[in-house]
Amino acid sequence: MRPFLLLALAAPAFAAPAEPARVPVFERMLAFNLPADMVRANDRNNGTNILIEYVPKGQTLANWTRLVTIQAYRGLGRSPMKSGDIARQAFYPASCTSGPIYRDGGERILASGLKRSIIANGCASLPAGAYPKALKGAGEQNYIMMFRDADSIYTLNYAVRGPAFVGKAPPLSVEGGEAILRDIFGEVTLNPSP
């Protein structure tokens, strides 16, 4: 099982225009606006875990400046752990020794009964080996929309990576995660598949 990504940050942060995307994740359909310059760089599904990653055209998973990630973990929604504890265990940047960022905006129950949390995390200067293909010395911020139903956990992440920002404010607002995700993805829905 690949661990949740725990990251990402850099400017240029926003790309426009966006194109509607509909991505099946187990028995649900994730709908959002995908920045038009993003291309699929990774697509893995072993029946229990899904990992899909998009990078700007011309970039790779090793040199991206912006990254959109979709993850789903079948069965994790049944865990007796609180969503906040699952999020912290998955997304806290424990390997970051220079300016770790972690903020969980709390859990909301949506009209559909899904639980949703917004998490911001990152690192002012990544150490070597922080995660596979980490860019040592880069600064990263990640904004994560985490959904939970009775069976599974699903995430939609937007990450940016660029110069280190040790001793400085992060390039993007840590508190503004929900607004940043809305600006990038528009209205995000995770409904049962038709």
PDB file of C-alpha atoms in Angstrom:
ATOM      1  CA  MET A   1       0.000   0.000   0.000  1.00  0.00           C
ATOM      2  CA  ARG A   2       1.426   3.359  -0.975  1.00  0.00           C
ATOM      3  CA  PRO A   3       1.213   5.894   1.877  1.00  0.00           C
ATOM      4  CA  PHE A   4      -0.823   9.039   1.468  1.00  0.00           C
ATOM      5  CA  LEU A   5       1.214  11.877  -0.009  1.00  0.00           C
ATOM      6  CA  LEU A   6       2.122  14.265   2.737  1.00  0.00           C
ATOM      7  CA  LEU A   7       2.864  17.333   0.852  1.00  0.00           C
ATOM      8  CA  ALA A   8       3.324  20.063  -1.471  1.00  0.00           C
ATOM      9  CA  LEU A   9       4.034  23.977  -2.465  1.00  0.00           C
ATOM     10  CA  ALA A  10       5.351  26.665  -4.889  1.00  0.00           C
ATOM     11  CA  ALA A  11       4.238  29.433  -7.198  1.00  0.00           C
ATOM     12  CA  PRO A  12       2.784  29.496  -9.866  1.00  0.00           C
ATOM     13  CA  ALA A  13      -0.062  28.023  -7.875  1.00  0.00           C
ATOM     14  CA  PHE A  14      -3.111  28.330 -10.100  1.00  0.00           C
ATOM     15  CA  ALA A  15      -3.680  27.295 -13.665  1.00  0.00           C
ATOM     16  CA  ALA A  16      -6.673  28.258 -15.756  1.00  0.00           C
ATOM     17  CA  PRO A  17      -8.854  27.367 -17.456  1.00  0.00           C
ATOM     18  CA  ALA A  18     -10.080  24.070 -16.093  1.00  0.00           C
ATOM     19  CA  GLU A  19     -11.841  21.127 -17.699  1.00  0.00           C
ATOM     20  CA  PRO A  20     -14.553  19.013 -16.050  1.00  0.00           C
ATOM     21  CA  ALA A  21     -13.232  15.663 -14.831  1.00  0.00           C
ATOM     22  CA  ARG A  22     -15.196  12.635 -13.707  1.00  0.00           C
ATOM     23  CA  VAL A  23     -13.113   9.894 -12.118  1.00  0.00           C
ATOM     24  CA  PRO A  24     -14.565   6.606 -10.844  1.00  0.00           C
ATOM     25  CA  VAL A  25     -13.317   5.666  -7.365  1.00  0.00           C
ATOM     26  CA  PHE A  26     -14.737   2.321  -6.265  1.00  0.00           C
ATOM     27  CA  GLU A  27     -18.544   2.657  -6.278  1.00  0.00           C
ATOM     28  CA  ARG A  28     -18.459   6.473  -6.449  1.00  0.00           C
ATOM     29  CA  MET A  29     -17.780   9.135  -9.059  1.00  0.00           C
ATOM     30  CA  LEU A  30     -15.477  12.040  -8.144  1.00  0.00           C
ATOM     31  CA  ALA A  31     -16.336  15.152 -10.179  1.00  0.00           C
ATOM     32  CA  PHE A  32     -14.204  18.313 -10.184  1.00  0.00           C
ATOM     33  CA  ASN A  33     -12.525  20.776 -12.539  1.00  0.00           C
ATOM     34  CA  LEU A  34      -9.019  19.696 -13.537  1.00  0.00           C
ATOM     35  CA  PRO A  35      -6.610  22.473 -14.614  1.00  0.00           C
ATOM     36  CA  ALA A  36      -6.428  22.178 -18.411  1.00  0.00           C
ATOM     37  CA  ASP A  37      -2.627  21.866 -18.565  1.00  0.00           C
ATOM     38  CA  MET A  38      -2.538  18.777 -16.324  1.00  0.00           C
ATOM     39  CA  VAL A  39      -1.883  15.303 -17.736  1.00  0.00           C
ATOM     40  CA  ARG A  40      -2.206  11.918 -16.057  1.00  0.00           C
ATOM     41  CA  ALA A  41       1.203  10.696 -14.896  1.00  0.00           C
ATOM     42  CA  ASN A  42       0.204   7.771 -12.681  1.00  0.00           C
ATOM     43  CA  ASP A  43      -2.841   5.519 -12.495  1.00  0.00           C
ATOM     44  CA  ARG A  44      -2.821   2.588 -10.082  1.00  0.00           C
ATOM     45  CA  ASN A  45      -5.725   0.541  -8.767  1.00  0.00           C
ATOM     46  CA  ASN A  46      -5.207  -2.771  -7.005  1.00  0.00           C
ATOM     47  CA  GLY A  47      -8.864  -3.115  -5.979  1.00  0.00           C
ATOM     48  CA  THR A  48      -8.208  -1.854  -2.452  1.00  0.00           C
ATOM     49  CA  ASN A  49      -6.157   1.290  -3.103  1.00  0.00           C
ATOM     50  CA  ILE A  50      -6.380   3.837  -5.910  1.00  0.00           C
ATOM     51  CA  LEU A  51      -3.666   6.364  -6.752  1.00  0.00           C
ATOM     52  CA  ILE A  52      -4.038   8.759  -9.696  1.00  0.00           C
ATOM     53  CA  GLU A  53      -1.620  11.662 -10.203  1.00  0.00           C
ATOM     54  CA  TYR A  54      -1.634  14.557 -12.673  1.00  0.00           C
ATOM     55  CA  VAL A  55       1.293  16.892 -13.426  1.00  0.00           C
ATOM     56  CA  PRO A  56       1.613  19.896 -15.774  1.00  0.00           C
ATOM     57  CA  LYS A  57       2.251  18.890 -19.388  1.00  0.00           C
ATOM     58  CA  GLY A  58       6.018  18.525 -19.890  1.00  0.00           C
ATOM     59  CA  GLN A  59       6.707  17.694 -16.229  1.00  0.00           C
ATOM     60  CA  THR A  60       7.114  14.334 -14.485  1.00  0.00           C
ATOM     61  CA  LEU A  61       6.523  12.890 -11.043  1.00  0.00           C
ATOM     62  CA  ALA A  62      10.175  13.704 -10.317  1.00  0.00           C
ATOM     63  CA  ASN A  63      10.140  17.397 -11.322  1.00  0.00           C
ATOM     64  CA  TRP A  64       6.568  18.627 -10.928  1.00  0.00           C
ATOM     65  CA  THR A  65       5.753  22.145  -9.742  1.00  0.00           C
ATOM     66  CA  ARG A  66       2.036  21.411  -9.324  1.00  0.00           C
ATOM     67  CA  LEU A  67       0.441  18.061  -8.616  1.00  0.00           C
ATOM     68  CA  VAL A  68      -3.162  16.851  -8.444  1.00  0.00           C
ATOM     69  CA  THR A  69      -3.610  13.545  -6.644  1.00  0.00           C
ATOM     70  CA  ILE A  70      -6.641  11.322  -6.163  1.00  0.00           C
ATOM     71  CA  GLN A  71      -6.411   8.528  -3.606  1.00  0.00           C
ATOM     72  CA  ALA A  72      -8.942   6.054  -2.285  1.00  0.00           C
ATOM     73  CA  TYR A  73      -8.589   3.375   0.363  1.00  0.00           C
ATOM     74  CA  ARG A  74     -11.324   0.741   0.491  1.00  0.00           C
ATOM     75  CA  GLY A  75     -12.093  -0.388   4.039  1.00  0.00           C
ATOM     76  CA  LEU A  76     -10.396   2.511   5.844  1.00  0.00           C
ATOM     77  CA  GLY A  77     -13.769   4.207   6.424  1.00  0.00           C
ATOM     78  CA  ARG A  78     -14.693   1.291   8.714  1.00  0.00           C
ATOM     79  CA  SER A  79     -11.787   2.060  11.038  1.00  0.00           C
ATOM     80  CA  PRO A  80     -12.805   2.924  14.613  1.00  0.00           C
ATOM     81  CA  MET A  81     -10.296   5.821  14.466  1.00  0.00           C
ATOM     82  CA  LYS A  82     -11.678   9.342  14.204  1.00  0.00           C
ATOM     83  CA  SER A  83     -11.211  10.993  10.811  1.00  0.00           C
ATOM     84  CA  GLY A  84      -8.915  13.610  12.346  1.00  0.00           C
ATOM     85  CA  ASP A  85      -6.650  10.874  13.710  1.00  0.00           C
ATOM     86  CA  ILE A  86      -6.553   9.090  10.340  1.00  0.00           C
ATOM     87  CA  ALA A  87      -5.730  12.387   8.610  1.00  0.00           C
ATOM     88  CA  ARG A  88      -2.962  13.251  11.056  1.00  0.00           C
ATOM     89  CA  GLN A  89      -1.418   9.800  10.769  1.00  0.00           C
ATOM     90  CA  ALA A  90      -1.552   9.983   6.952  1.00  0.00           C
ATOM     91  CA  PHE A  91      -0.668  13.628   6.312  1.00  0.00           C
ATOM     92  CA  TYR A  92       1.456  15.001   9.143  1.00  0.00           C
ATOM     93  CA  PRO A  93       4.878  15.790   7.586  1.00  0.00           C
ATOM     94  CA  ALA A  94       6.876  13.889  10.218  1.00  0.00           C
ATOM     95  CA  SER A  95      10.065  13.802   8.135  1.00  0.00           C
ATOM     96  CA  CYS A  96      10.126  17.597   7.781  1.00  0.00           C
ATOM     97  CA  THR A  97      12.630  19.154  10.170  1.00  0.00           C
ATOM     98  CA  SER A  98      12.584  22.670   8.649  1.00  0.00           C
ATOM     99  CA  GLY A  99       9.219  24.369   8.869  1.00  0.00           C
ATOM    100  CA  PRO A 100       6.606  21.603   8.978  1.00  0.00           C
ATOM    101  CA  ILE A 101       3.036  22.693   8.219  1.00  0.00           C
ATOM    102  CA  TYR A 102      -0.061  20.846   9.376  1.00  0.00           C
ATOM    103  CA  ARG A 103      -3.581  22.181   9.762  1.00  0.00           C
ATOM    104  CA  ASP A 104      -6.772  20.138   9.936  1.00  0.00           C
ATOM    105  CA  GLY A 105      -9.803  22.348   9.364  1.00  0.00           C
ATOM    106  CA  GLY A 106     -12.099  19.855  11.091  1.00  0.00           C
ATOM    107  CA  GLU A 107     -14.731  17.499   9.789  1.00  0.00           C
ATOM    108  CA  ARG A 108     -18.109  18.474   8.324  1.00  0.00           C
ATOM    109  CA  ILE A 109     -20.977  16.169   7.491  1.00  0.00           C
ATOM    110  CA  LEU A 110     -22.304  16.959   4.014  1.00  0.00           C
ATOM    111  CA  ALA A 111     -25.950  16.700   2.955  1.00  0.00           C
ATOM    112  CA  SER A 112     -25.150  13.372   1.281  1.00  0.00           C
ATOM    113  CA  GLY A 113     -23.986  11.978   4.638  1.00  0.00           C
ATOM    114  CA  LEU A 114     -20.336  11.965   3.583  1.00  0.00           C
ATOM    115  CA  LYS A 115     -17.840  13.370   6.043  1.00  0.00           C
ATOM    116  CA  ARG A 116     -15.381  15.909   4.616  1.00  0.00           C
ATOM    117  CA  SER A 117     -12.216  17.442   6.039  1.00  0.00           C
ATOM    118  CA  ILE A 118      -9.820  20.030   4.592  1.00  0.00           C
ATOM    119  CA  ILE A 119      -6.165  19.547   5.532  1.00  0.00           C
ATOM    120  CA  ALA A 120      -3.157  21.722   4.722  1.00  0.00           C
ATOM    121  CA  ASN A 121       0.346  20.383   5.111  1.00  0.00           C
ATOM    122  CA  GLY A 122       3.827  20.900   3.785  1.00  0.00           C
ATOM    123  CA  CYS A 123       7.451  21.551   4.487  1.00  0.00           C
ATOM    124  CA  ALA A 124       9.527  24.727   4.164  1.00  0.00           C
ATOM    125  CA  SER A 125      12.556  22.689   3.018  1.00  0.00           C
ATOM    126  CA  LEU A 126      12.257  18.994   2.215  1.00  0.00           C
ATOM    127  CA  PRO A 127      14.928  16.663   3.557  1.00  0.00           C
ATOM    128  CA  ALA A 128      16.296  13.941   1.286  1.00  0.00           C
ATOM    129  CA  GLY A 129      14.071  10.862   1.376  1.00  0.00           C
ATOM    130  CA  ALA A 130      10.996  12.662   2.738  1.00  0.00           C
ATOM    131  CA  TYR A 131       8.997  10.539   0.287  1.00  0.00           C
ATOM    132  CA  PRO A 132       9.785   8.775  -2.996  1.00  0.00           C
ATOM    133  CA  LYS A 133      11.013  11.327  -5.568  1.00  0.00           C
ATOM    134  CA  ALA A 134      11.125  14.154  -2.989  1.00  0.00           C
ATOM    135  CA  LEU A 135      13.115  17.136  -4.220  1.00  0.00           C
ATOM    136  CA  LYS A 136      15.627  17.827  -1.434  1.00  0.00           C
ATOM    137  CA  GLY A 137      15.574  21.476  -0.350  1.00  0.00           C
ATOM    138  CA  ALA A 138      12.330  22.357  -2.131  1.00  0.00           C
ATOM    139  CA  GLY A 139       9.421  23.961  -0.316  1.00  0.00           C
ATOM    140  CA  GLU A 140       6.042  22.246  -0.644  1.00  0.00           C
ATOM    141  CA  GLN A 141       2.449  22.838   0.360  1.00  0.00           C
ATOM    142  CA  ASN A 142      -0.474  20.463  -0.061  1.00  0.00           C
ATOM    143  CA  TYR A 143      -4.201  21.050   0.266  1.00  0.00           C
ATOM    144  CA  ILE A 144      -6.241  17.922   0.795  1.00  0.00           C
ATOM    145  CA  MET A 145      -9.982  17.395   0.604  1.00  0.00           C
ATOM    146  CA  MET A 146     -10.622  14.146   2.465  1.00  0.00           C
ATOM    147  CA  PHE A 147     -13.988  12.366   2.235  1.00  0.00           C
ATOM    148  CA  ARG A 148     -15.108   9.467   4.373  1.00  0.00           C
ATOM    149  CA  ASP A 149     -18.103   7.179   3.984  1.00  0.00           C
ATOM    150  CA  ALA A 150     -19.014   4.059   5.962  1.00  0.00           C
ATOM    151  CA  ASP A 151     -16.519   1.992   3.947  1.00  0.00           C
ATOM    152  CA  SER A 152     -13.732   4.088   2.426  1.00  0.00           C
ATOM    153  CA  ILE A 153     -11.532   7.183   2.546  1.00  0.00           C
ATOM    154  CA  TYR A 154     -11.131   9.307  -0.616  1.00  0.00           C
ATOM    155  CA  THR A 155      -8.850  12.301  -1.145  1.00  0.00           C
ATOM    156  CA  LEU A 156      -8.420  15.000  -3.767  1.00  0.00           C
ATOM    157  CA  ASN A 157      -5.138  16.876  -3.291  1.00  0.00           C
ATOM    158  CA  TYR A 158      -3.579  19.949  -4.847  1.00  0.00           C
ATOM    159  CA  ALA A 159       0.146  20.369  -4.254  1.00  0.00           C
ATOM    160  CA  VAL A 160       2.654  23.052  -5.222  1.00  0.00           C
ATOM    161  CA  ARG A 161       6.434  22.840  -5.040  1.00  0.00           C
ATOM    162  CA  GLY A 162       9.161  25.453  -5.476  1.00  0.00           C
ATOM    163  CA  PRO A 163      11.970  27.231  -3.633  1.00  0.00           C
ATOM    164  CA  ALA A 164      12.412  26.628   0.090  1.00  0.00           C
ATOM    165  CA  PHE A 165      10.736  29.158   2.368  1.00  0.00           C
ATOM    166  CA  VAL A 166      12.554  28.527   5.647  1.00  0.00           C
ATOM    167  CA  GLY A 167      12.162  31.556   7.929  1.00  0.00           C
ATOM    168  CA  LYS A 168       9.480  33.035   5.677  1.00  0.00           C
ATOM    169  CA  ALA A 169       5.730  32.745   5.408  1.00  0.00           C
ATOM    170  CA  PRO A 170       4.582  29.956   3.086  1.00  0.00           C
ATOM    171  CA  PRO A 171       3.745  31.203  -0.419  1.00  0.00           C
ATOM    172  CA  LEU A 172       0.100  30.110  -0.048  1.00  0.00           C
ATOM    173  CA  SER A 173      -2.198  30.653   2.922  1.00  0.00           C
ATOM    174  CA  VAL A 174      -2.291  27.703   5.299  1.00  0.00           C
ATOM    175  CA  GLU A 175      -5.703  28.809   6.610  1.00  0.00           C
ATOM    176  CA  GLY A 176      -7.106  29.376   3.106  1.00  0.00           C
ATOM    177  CA  GLY A 177      -7.124  25.718   2.061  1.00  0.00           C
ATOM    178  CA  GLU A 178     -10.843  25.478   1.374  1.00  0.00           C
ATOM    179  CA  ALA A 179     -10.829  28.634  -0.782  1.00  0.00           C
ATOM    180  CA  ILE A 180      -7.712  27.473  -2.655  1.00  0.00           C
ATOM    181  CA  LEU A 181      -9.272  24.079  -3.369  1.00  0.00           C
ATOM    182  CA  ARG A 182     -12.507  25.759  -4.548  1.00  0.00           C
ATOM    183  CA  ASP A 183     -10.516  28.092  -6.840  1.00  0.00           C
ATOM    184  CA  ILE A 184      -8.623  25.138  -8.341  1.00  0.00           C
ATOM    185  CA  PHE A 185     -11.324  22.459  -8.526  1.00  0.00           C
ATOM    186  CA  GLY A 186     -14.647  24.337  -8.442  1.00  0.00           C
ATOM    187  CA  GLU A 187     -17.485  22.377  -6.902  1.00  0.00           C
ATOM    188  CA  VAL A 188     -16.254  18.914  -5.949  1.00  0.00           C
ATOM    189  CA  THR A 189     -18.762  16.081  -5.655  1.00  0.00           C
ATOM    190  CA  LEU A 190     -18.337  12.442  -4.691  1.00  0.00           C
ATOM    191  CA  ASN A 191     -21.607  10.702  -5.496  1.00  0.00           C
ATOM    192  CA  PRO A 192     -22.592   7.055  -5.906  1.00  0.00           C
ATOM    193  CA  SER A 193     -21.847   5.889  -9.459  1.00  0.00           C
ATOM    194  CA  PRO A 194     -24.907   5.698 -11.684  1.00  0.00           C
TER     195      PRO A 194
END
